[in-house]
Short mmCIF file of C-alpha atoms in Angstrom, two decimals:
data_model
loop_
_atom_site.label_atom_id
_atom_site.label_comp_id
_atom_site.label_asym_id
_atom_site.label_seq_id
_atom_site.Cartn_x
_atom_site.Cartn_y
_atom_site.Cartn_z
CA MET P 1 123.40 125.28 85.61
CA THR P 2 124.03 121.87 87.04
CA SER P 3 122.18 121.55 90.39
CA PRO P 4 124.46 120.58 93.33
CA HIS P 5 121.91 118.32 94.59
CA PRO P 6 121.12 116.30 91.49
CA LEU P 7 119.17 113.67 92.84
CA GLY P 8 117.23 116.16 94.75
CA ALA P 9 116.56 118.30 91.84
CA ARG P 10 115.00 115.37 90.14
CA VAL P 11 112.90 114.50 92.94
CA MET P 12 111.57 118.00 93.60
CA ALA P 13 110.89 118.09 89.38
CA LEU P 14 109.08 115.00 89.58
CA ILE P 15 107.00 115.89 92.59
CA ASP P 16 105.95 119.33 91.12
CA ASP P 17 104.75 117.50 87.92
CA LEU P 18 102.43 115.32 89.86
CA SER P 19 101.03 118.09 91.85
CA ARG P 20 99.20 119.14 88.44
CA HIS P 21 96.78 116.04 89.05
CA THR P 22 94.19 117.20 91.34
CA ASP P 23 90.42 117.20 91.70
CA GLY P 24 90.59 120.40 93.95
CA PRO P 25 90.86 122.55 95.92
CA GLY P 26 94.03 123.16 95.62
CA LEU P 27 95.97 119.57 95.81
CA THR P 28 93.02 117.35 96.55
CA ARG P 29 93.94 113.80 95.49
CA LEU P 30 91.34 111.19 97.43
CA TYR P 31 91.36 107.58 96.66
CA LEU P 32 90.20 106.15 93.31
CA SER P 33 89.39 109.59 92.44
CA PRO P 34 90.05 110.90 88.91
CA ALA P 35 93.20 112.75 90.06
CA HIS P 36 94.20 109.71 91.69
CA LYS P 37 93.97 107.56 88.63
CA ALA P 38 95.97 110.22 86.73
CA THR P 39 98.72 110.27 88.99
CA ALA P 40 99.04 106.45 89.17
CA GLY P 41 99.25 106.47 85.52
CA ALA P 42 101.88 109.18 85.58
CA VAL P 43 103.70 107.07 88.03
CA LEU P 44 103.30 103.98 86.24
CA GLY P 45 104.95 105.56 83.47
CA LEU P 46 107.90 106.57 85.14
CA MET P 47 108.51 103.25 86.73
CA ARG P 48 108.47 101.54 83.33
CA ALA P 49 110.85 104.61 81.80
CA ALA P 50 113.10 103.34 84.62
CA GLY P 51 113.20 100.08 83.57
CA LEU P 52 111.09 98.41 86.02
CA ASP P 53 108.26 95.90 85.37
CA ALA P 54 105.25 97.96 86.30
CA ARG P 55 101.47 97.43 86.82
CA LEU P 56 98.47 98.74 88.53
CA ASP P 57 97.00 95.80 91.12
CA ALA P 58 93.70 95.10 92.14
CA LEU P 59 93.34 98.15 94.72
CA GLY P 60 95.10 100.42 92.30
CA THR P 61 98.52 100.38 93.96
CA VAL P 62 101.35 101.02 91.42
CA VAL P 63 103.89 98.35 91.70
CA GLY P 64 107.31 98.32 89.97
CA ARG P 65 109.50 95.27 90.13
CA TRP P 66 113.06 95.22 89.70
CA ASP P 67 113.95 91.29 89.73
CA SER P 68 117.14 89.81 91.26
CA THR P 69 119.46 87.34 89.44
CA THR P 70 119.72 85.24 92.54
CA PRO P 71 117.17 82.19 92.57
CA SER P 72 114.50 82.27 95.23
CA ALA P 73 115.46 86.03 96.14
CA LYS P 74 113.66 87.81 98.65
CA THR P 75 111.83 90.88 98.14
CA LEU P 76 112.61 94.46 99.32
CA PHE P 77 109.61 96.61 99.26
CA ILE P 78 109.96 100.67 98.99
CA GLY P 79 107.12 102.71 98.85
CA SER P 80 104.76 105.36 100.19
CA HIS P 81 101.38 106.67 98.94
CA LEU P 82 99.76 108.92 96.05
CA ASP P 83 96.46 109.91 97.99
CA SER P 84 96.33 113.26 99.81
CA VAL P 85 93.76 115.21 101.92
CA VAL P 86 91.55 117.82 100.88
CA ASP P 87 93.74 120.92 100.02
CA ALA P 88 97.11 119.33 100.78
CA GLY P 89 100.70 119.81 100.41
CA ARG P 90 102.34 117.95 97.55
CA TYR P 91 105.11 115.98 99.69
CA ASP P 92 103.14 113.87 102.20
CA GLY P 93 103.54 110.42 100.34
CA PRO P 94 104.46 111.42 96.74
CA LEU P 95 108.11 111.94 98.50
CA GLY P 96 108.38 108.29 99.46
CA VAL P 97 107.48 107.13 96.04
CA ILE P 98 109.69 109.23 94.09
CA ALA P 99 112.47 109.16 96.34
CA GLY P 100 112.36 105.31 96.12
CA LEU P 101 112.11 105.91 92.37
CA VAL P 102 115.21 108.26 92.14
CA ALA P 103 116.94 105.72 94.25
CA ILE P 104 116.48 102.70 91.78
CA GLU P 105 117.45 104.47 89.08
CA THR P 106 120.65 105.57 90.96
CA LEU P 107 121.32 102.14 91.94
CA ARG P 108 120.40 100.64 88.23
CA ARG P 109 122.84 103.34 86.70
CA GLU P 110 125.51 102.29 89.10
CA GLY P 111 125.08 98.70 87.76
CA ALA P 112 124.18 97.54 91.55
CA ALA P 113 123.73 93.62 91.37
CA LEU P 114 121.44 93.32 94.49
CA PRO P 115 120.82 89.55 96.07
CA PHE P 116 117.07 90.40 96.41
CA ALA P 117 114.52 91.79 94.25
CA VAL P 118 113.33 95.08 94.63
CA GLU P 119 109.38 96.47 94.50
CA LEU P 120 108.28 100.02 94.41
CA LEU P 121 105.04 100.58 95.77
CA ALA P 122 102.95 103.71 95.32
CA PHE P 123 99.75 102.96 97.49
CA GLY P 124 96.33 104.74 97.00
CA ASP P 125 94.67 104.97 100.42
CA GLU P 126 97.01 106.11 103.39
CA GLU P 127 94.98 109.04 104.10
CA ASN P 128 91.56 107.36 104.71
CA VAL P 129 89.71 110.29 103.70
CA ARG P 130 87.40 109.25 101.35
CA PHE P 131 86.28 105.95 102.82
CA PRO P 132 86.16 104.67 106.31
CA THR P 133 89.14 102.28 106.03
CA ASN P 134 92.74 101.87 107.45
CA LEU P 135 95.77 101.87 105.28
CA SER P 136 93.60 99.53 103.01
CA THR P 137 95.97 99.46 100.01
CA SER P 138 99.00 98.73 102.33
CA GLN P 139 96.87 95.96 104.24
CA GLY P 140 95.99 94.39 101.04
CA VAL P 141 99.82 93.93 100.13
CA ALA P 142 99.87 92.67 103.84
CA GLY P 143 96.81 89.90 103.34
CA ARG P 144 94.93 92.17 106.06
CA TYR P 145 92.44 93.52 103.51
CA GLN P 146 88.86 93.91 105.40
CA THR P 147 86.42 92.99 102.77
CA ALA P 148 83.79 95.13 104.72
CA TRP P 149 85.41 97.96 103.50
CA LEU P 150 84.24 97.58 100.03
CA ASP P 151 80.61 98.22 101.15
CA GLY P 152 81.59 101.31 103.03
CA LYS P 153 80.61 104.88 101.35
CA ASP P 154 81.94 108.13 100.62
CA ALA P 155 79.98 111.43 101.27
CA GLN P 156 78.23 111.15 97.79
CA GLY P 157 77.05 107.52 98.85
CA VAL P 158 79.42 106.00 96.38
CA THR P 159 80.76 102.40 97.87
CA LEU P 160 84.48 101.60 97.74
CA ARG P 161 83.48 98.72 95.56
CA GLU P 162 82.07 100.68 92.97
CA ALA P 163 84.82 103.33 92.85
CA LEU P 164 87.32 100.76 92.41
CA VAL P 165 85.68 99.00 89.72
CA ALA P 166 85.20 102.54 87.99
CA PHE P 167 88.67 103.29 88.66
CA GLY P 168 89.74 99.70 86.86
CA GLY P 169 90.39 97.85 89.85
CA ASP P 170 89.33 94.39 90.88
CA PRO P 171 87.60 93.46 93.97
CA GLU P 172 87.60 89.83 93.23
CA GLY P 173 91.56 90.21 93.10
CA ILE P 174 91.95 91.41 96.23
CA ALA P 175 93.18 88.24 98.07
CA GLY P 176 95.69 87.49 95.31
CA LEU P 177 97.65 90.66 96.42
CA ALA P 178 99.08 89.23 99.88
CA ARG P 179 102.61 88.83 100.31
CA LYS P 180 104.44 86.29 101.96
CA PRO P 181 106.49 86.98 104.83
CA GLU P 182 108.88 84.24 103.91
CA ASP P 183 109.60 85.80 100.53
CA THR P 184 109.86 89.40 102.26
CA LEU P 185 113.45 91.24 103.03
CA GLY P 186 111.56 94.12 104.41
CA TYR P 187 110.14 97.61 103.73
CA LEU P 188 111.39 100.86 103.79
CA GLU P 189 109.31 104.42 103.59
CA ILE P 190 110.46 107.99 103.26
CA HIS P 191 108.22 110.57 104.32
CA ILE P 192 108.21 114.27 105.43
CA GLU P 193 108.54 114.72 109.13
CA GLN P 194 105.32 116.52 109.58
CA GLY P 195 106.80 118.15 112.79
CA PRO P 196 109.32 120.51 113.80
CA LEU P 197 112.28 118.38 115.54
CA LEU P 198 114.77 117.72 112.60
CA GLU P 199 114.17 121.61 111.65
CA ALA P 200 114.87 122.65 115.36
CA GLU P 201 118.07 120.14 115.68
CA ASN P 202 119.15 121.49 112.01
CA LEU P 203 118.95 117.78 110.61
CA PRO P 204 117.90 116.88 107.04
CA VAL P 205 116.77 113.37 107.97
CA GLY P 206 115.74 111.31 111.01
CA ILE P 207 114.95 107.79 111.74
CA VAL P 208 111.93 106.64 112.97
CA SER P 209 111.44 104.41 115.90
CA GLY P 210 107.86 103.85 116.19
CA ILE P 211 104.40 104.92 115.02
CA ALA P 212 101.66 106.09 117.24
CA GLY P 213 98.51 104.23 117.54
CA ILE P 214 95.36 105.70 116.24
CA THR P 215 91.65 105.24 117.20
CA ARG P 216 89.31 106.88 115.23
CA GLY P 217 85.55 107.03 115.42
CA ARG P 218 82.06 108.92 114.67
CA CYS P 219 80.04 110.23 117.41
CA ARG P 220 76.42 110.82 117.00
CA VAL P 221 74.47 112.90 119.40
CA THR P 222 70.55 112.79 118.79
CA GLY P 223 68.57 115.72 120.28
CA GLU P 224 64.94 117.30 119.23
CA ALA P 225 64.42 119.74 116.39
CA GLY P 226 62.46 122.88 117.67
CA HIS P 227 62.02 126.40 116.57
CA ALA P 228 64.85 128.54 117.25
CA GLY P 229 62.54 131.18 118.62
CA THR P 230 59.80 129.80 120.33
CA VAL P 231 61.50 126.71 122.46
CA PRO P 232 62.93 128.25 125.81
CA MET P 233 66.66 127.64 126.38
CA ALA P 234 65.93 125.51 129.64
CA MET P 235 63.46 123.40 127.74
CA ARG P 236 65.90 122.53 124.49
CA ARG P 237 67.50 119.05 123.51
CA ASP P 238 69.94 120.61 121.60
CA ALA P 239 72.46 118.28 119.79
CA LEU P 240 74.75 120.59 118.64
CA ALA P 241 75.15 122.74 122.00
CA ALA P 242 75.85 119.32 123.12
CA ALA P 243 78.10 118.21 121.00
CA ALA P 244 80.06 121.48 121.57
CA GLU P 245 80.61 120.53 125.31
CA MET P 246 81.84 117.07 124.33
CA ILE P 247 84.39 118.59 121.86
CA GLY P 248 85.66 120.69 124.50
CA ALA P 249 86.00 117.69 126.61
CA VAL P 250 88.02 116.00 123.94
CA GLU P 251 90.26 118.76 123.74
CA ARG P 252 90.81 118.69 127.43
CA ILE P 253 91.36 115.26 127.78
CA GLY P 254 93.66 114.91 124.89
CA ALA P 255 95.82 117.54 126.58
CA THR P 256 96.19 115.88 130.09
CA ARG P 257 99.39 114.05 128.66
CA THR P 258 102.03 115.32 126.70
CA ASP P 259 102.04 111.80 124.79
CA THR P 260 98.50 111.90 123.66
CA VAL P 261 96.21 114.00 121.36
CA ALA P 262 92.63 114.07 120.53
CA THR P 263 91.43 115.90 117.66
CA VAL P 264 87.62 116.62 116.14
CA GLY P 265 88.17 117.23 112.43
CA VAL P 266 84.69 116.90 111.17
CA CYS P 267 81.34 118.45 112.97
CA GLU P 268 77.99 118.72 111.17
CA ALA P 269 74.48 119.55 112.43
CA ARG P 270 71.07 118.65 110.77
CA PRO P 271 68.82 119.62 109.85
CA GLY P 272 71.11 122.61 109.40
CA ALA P 273 69.05 125.65 109.21
CA SER P 274 69.69 128.74 111.06
CA ASN P 275 66.10 128.97 112.63
CA VAL P 276 65.99 125.46 113.73
CA ILE P 277 67.57 123.90 116.93
CA PRO P 278 69.76 120.72 115.59
CA ALA P 279 67.98 117.41 116.28
CA GLU P 280 71.13 115.75 115.48
CA ALA P 281 75.17 116.23 115.40
CA ILE P 282 77.58 114.33 114.40
CA PHE P 283 81.24 114.43 115.03
CA THR P 284 84.59 112.47 114.43
CA LEU P 285 87.30 111.32 117.18
CA ASP P 286 90.72 111.02 116.17
CA ALA P 287 92.80 109.71 119.50
CA ARG P 288 96.38 108.88 119.11
CA SER P 289 99.56 107.75 121.60
CA PRO P 290 102.63 106.07 121.10
CA ASP P 291 101.32 103.55 123.82
CA ASP P 292 98.21 101.75 123.12
CA VAL P 293 97.08 101.43 126.77
CA VAL P 294 97.43 104.99 127.33
CA ARG P 295 95.35 105.51 124.03
CA ASN P 296 92.98 103.23 125.12
CA ALA P 297 92.40 104.66 128.34
CA MET P 298 92.16 108.10 126.78
CA VAL P 299 89.32 106.92 124.36
CA GLU P 300 87.38 105.57 127.35
CA GLY P 301 87.58 108.69 129.38
CA ILE P 302 86.63 110.69 126.13
CA LEU P 303 83.38 108.24 125.75
CA ALA P 304 82.67 108.62 129.57
CA GLU P 305 82.63 112.05 129.43
CA CYS P 306 80.23 112.54 126.35
CA GLY P 307 78.08 109.99 127.81
CA ALA P 308 77.78 112.21 131.09
CA ILE P 309 77.16 115.26 129.05
CA ALA P 310 74.49 113.63 126.96
CA ALA P 311 72.67 112.62 130.36
CA LYS P 312 72.80 115.69 131.68
CA ARG P 313 71.39 117.28 128.60
CA GLY P 314 69.00 114.68 128.11
CA VAL P 315 70.32 113.61 124.39
CA GLY P 316 71.47 110.67 123.07
CA PHE P 317 75.10 109.78 122.42
CA THR P 318 76.60 106.61 120.26
CA PHE P 319 80.31 105.80 119.36
CA GLU P 320 80.88 103.98 116.00
CA PRO P 321 84.70 103.53 115.82
CA PHE P 322 86.02 102.82 112.47
CA MET P 323 89.82 102.56 112.69
CA ASP P 324 91.78 100.93 115.76
CA SER P 325 95.41 100.88 114.55
CA PRO P 326 97.91 99.85 116.95
CA ALA P 327 101.14 101.50 118.36
CA THR P 328 103.71 100.08 115.76
CA PRO P 329 107.52 99.92 116.81
CA MET P 330 109.86 99.93 113.74
CA ASP P 331 112.47 97.21 113.37
CA ALA P 332 115.43 97.77 115.19
CA GLY P 333 117.90 95.99 112.60
CA PHE P 334 116.25 98.07 109.74
CA GLN P 335 116.63 100.92 112.00
CA SER P 336 120.47 100.24 112.38
CA VAL P 337 120.81 99.97 108.60
CA LEU P 338 119.37 103.35 108.15
CA ALA P 339 121.57 104.74 110.75
CA GLU P 340 124.75 103.50 109.24
CA ALA P 341 123.73 104.79 106.01
CA ALA P 342 123.07 107.92 107.48
CA GLN P 343 126.50 108.31 108.96
CA SER P 344 128.39 106.99 106.37
CA LEU P 345 127.01 110.39 104.54
CA GLN P 346 128.15 112.64 107.77
CA ILE P 347 124.67 112.88 109.03
CA PRO P 348 124.32 111.98 112.46
CA PRO P 349 121.38 109.51 113.31
CA ARG P 350 118.57 111.15 115.02
CA TYR P 351 115.82 108.99 116.26
CA LEU P 352 111.82 109.97 116.64
CA ALA P 353 108.66 108.69 117.07
CA SER P 354 105.88 109.40 114.37
CA GLY P 355 102.36 110.96 115.42
CA ALA P 356 101.15 110.45 112.24
CA GLY P 357 100.06 106.88 110.64
CA HIS P 358 101.96 105.60 107.82
CA ASP P 359 101.89 102.42 105.32
CA ALA P 360 104.74 100.96 107.26
CA ILE P 361 102.25 99.83 110.17
CA ALA P 362 100.67 97.60 107.61
CA MET P 363 103.77 96.28 105.79
CA SER P 364 105.27 95.68 109.27
CA ALA P 365 103.01 92.74 109.42
CA ILE P 366 104.82 90.91 106.81
CA GLY P 367 108.50 91.81 107.43
CA PRO P 368 110.78 94.28 109.10
CA ALA P 369 109.88 98.03 108.36
CA ALA P 370 111.62 101.15 109.02
CA MET P 371 111.03 104.79 107.76
CA LEU P 372 113.47 107.74 107.27
CA PHE P 373 111.69 111.37 107.92
CA VAL P 374 112.67 114.20 105.93
CA ARG P 375 112.90 117.79 107.48
CA CYS P 376 109.94 119.91 106.54
CA LYS P 377 109.72 123.89 106.90
CA ASP P 378 108.09 124.81 110.42
CA GLY P 379 106.63 121.17 110.56
CA VAL P 380 103.87 122.49 108.49
CA SER P 381 101.74 119.34 106.90
CA HIS P 382 98.22 118.53 105.45
CA ASN P 383 98.40 122.06 104.23
CA PRO P 384 99.62 123.45 100.95
CA ALA P 385 102.25 125.65 102.71
CA GLU P 386 104.08 122.33 103.09
CA SER P 387 107.67 122.29 102.11
CA ILE P 388 111.28 120.72 101.68
CA THR P 389 114.49 121.40 100.26
CA GLU P 390 116.15 120.10 97.37
CA ALA P 391 119.09 119.60 99.07
CA ASP P 392 117.17 117.37 102.03
CA ALA P 393 115.54 115.54 99.23
CA ASP P 394 118.86 114.69 97.82
CA ALA P 395 119.94 113.48 101.22
CA ALA P 396 117.23 111.26 101.80
CA VAL P 397 117.87 109.69 98.42
CA ARG P 398 121.45 109.17 99.13
CA VAL P 399 120.61 107.60 102.44
CA LEU P 400 118.05 105.24 100.92
CA VAL P 401 120.80 104.15 98.20
CA GLU P 402 123.20 103.37 100.75
CA ALA P 403 120.61 101.54 102.82
CA VAL P 404 119.90 99.51 100.07
CA LYS P 405 123.75 98.54 99.41
CA LEU P 406 124.28 97.99 102.65
CA LEU P 407 121.34 95.42 102.94
CA GLY P 408 122.88 93.65 99.62
CA ARG P 409 126.19 93.36 101.29
CA ARG P 410 124.45 91.82 104.35
CA HIS P 411 122.81 89.40 102.31
CA ALA P 412 125.22 88.67 99.70
CA GLY P 413 125.84 84.90 99.37
#
């Protein structure tokens, strides 16, 4: 039986097939891992089958180019990422890559003659789970790669440089990835919403107005180890107990405003024995707001409170930031293109902010960027329960197709 949503059906089938590439548990596909390499290879094959000139770049991004017949044409980039968090859902990232692929297939099948080239980008390090980076693969395309990232290590002590070489990448080729703003038409990205608004309003897609700024860092609490049965409670310098109080402060301060969030996602105690008072505790901080002034004030408040707790308990406290991603508004002109494309399909434009970071942040440095969110069930993401419908995937691809056509008409001649 033929699907009433053929473009969505193809998107869903291709994403289902990609989901078999995992390092476990569940769907786990960290940057430069065997699963990432297998997925990149599969996407490379799909791009070539679609008639694109496709390759892997020096950082492991899959690049598929559809050239224009117009001399000195600019390039429209479409993309998202292939990497995942641990035990992830299958749509966060791959939806944007595959929707872009199906949109390009549709445009080529219809014989579209565009006055610009189109490049489909399948980035590899959006989640930044394995190494202490910040959108490193898209930052490479934007010419903002930080070479210090190459010396960062994963939990097993492997440096990014070592992993990149093992993957088949080229640390020496990173500088050559940078694209020029004068050659860039813009960037479009489809992504699941990762929130409940579209579902609550019964809308298949929405237009992203801006992306929240993010601060991430590693907090280290230093106390003194001792025997769990012999050191009196009042004489302890328990690093984990101090960290627990600090984590409570993170939650409390993050909740004081409706436009801020603060999260501790990892906490580790050392030496890690049940009968030893912890001498050290390490936990992460993730703080976000759509307003950088508010975000920075929140982080300062959290660090001041953690310092006060440390002084009270007689422990040491240090904070090592490893990400400072500014709040990023999406381009008004490209937002209007998506809105007009949605309206042409009888979808009312709904503008909403993103609390999650995306590769569009990096790509906005070289040209106008915009994002289209797709409704996801219960707003659940970073979870195996992540789910979208075939109909919504179909709507997203059709909006993207219409947006590219509209850009083609606007830039013709």
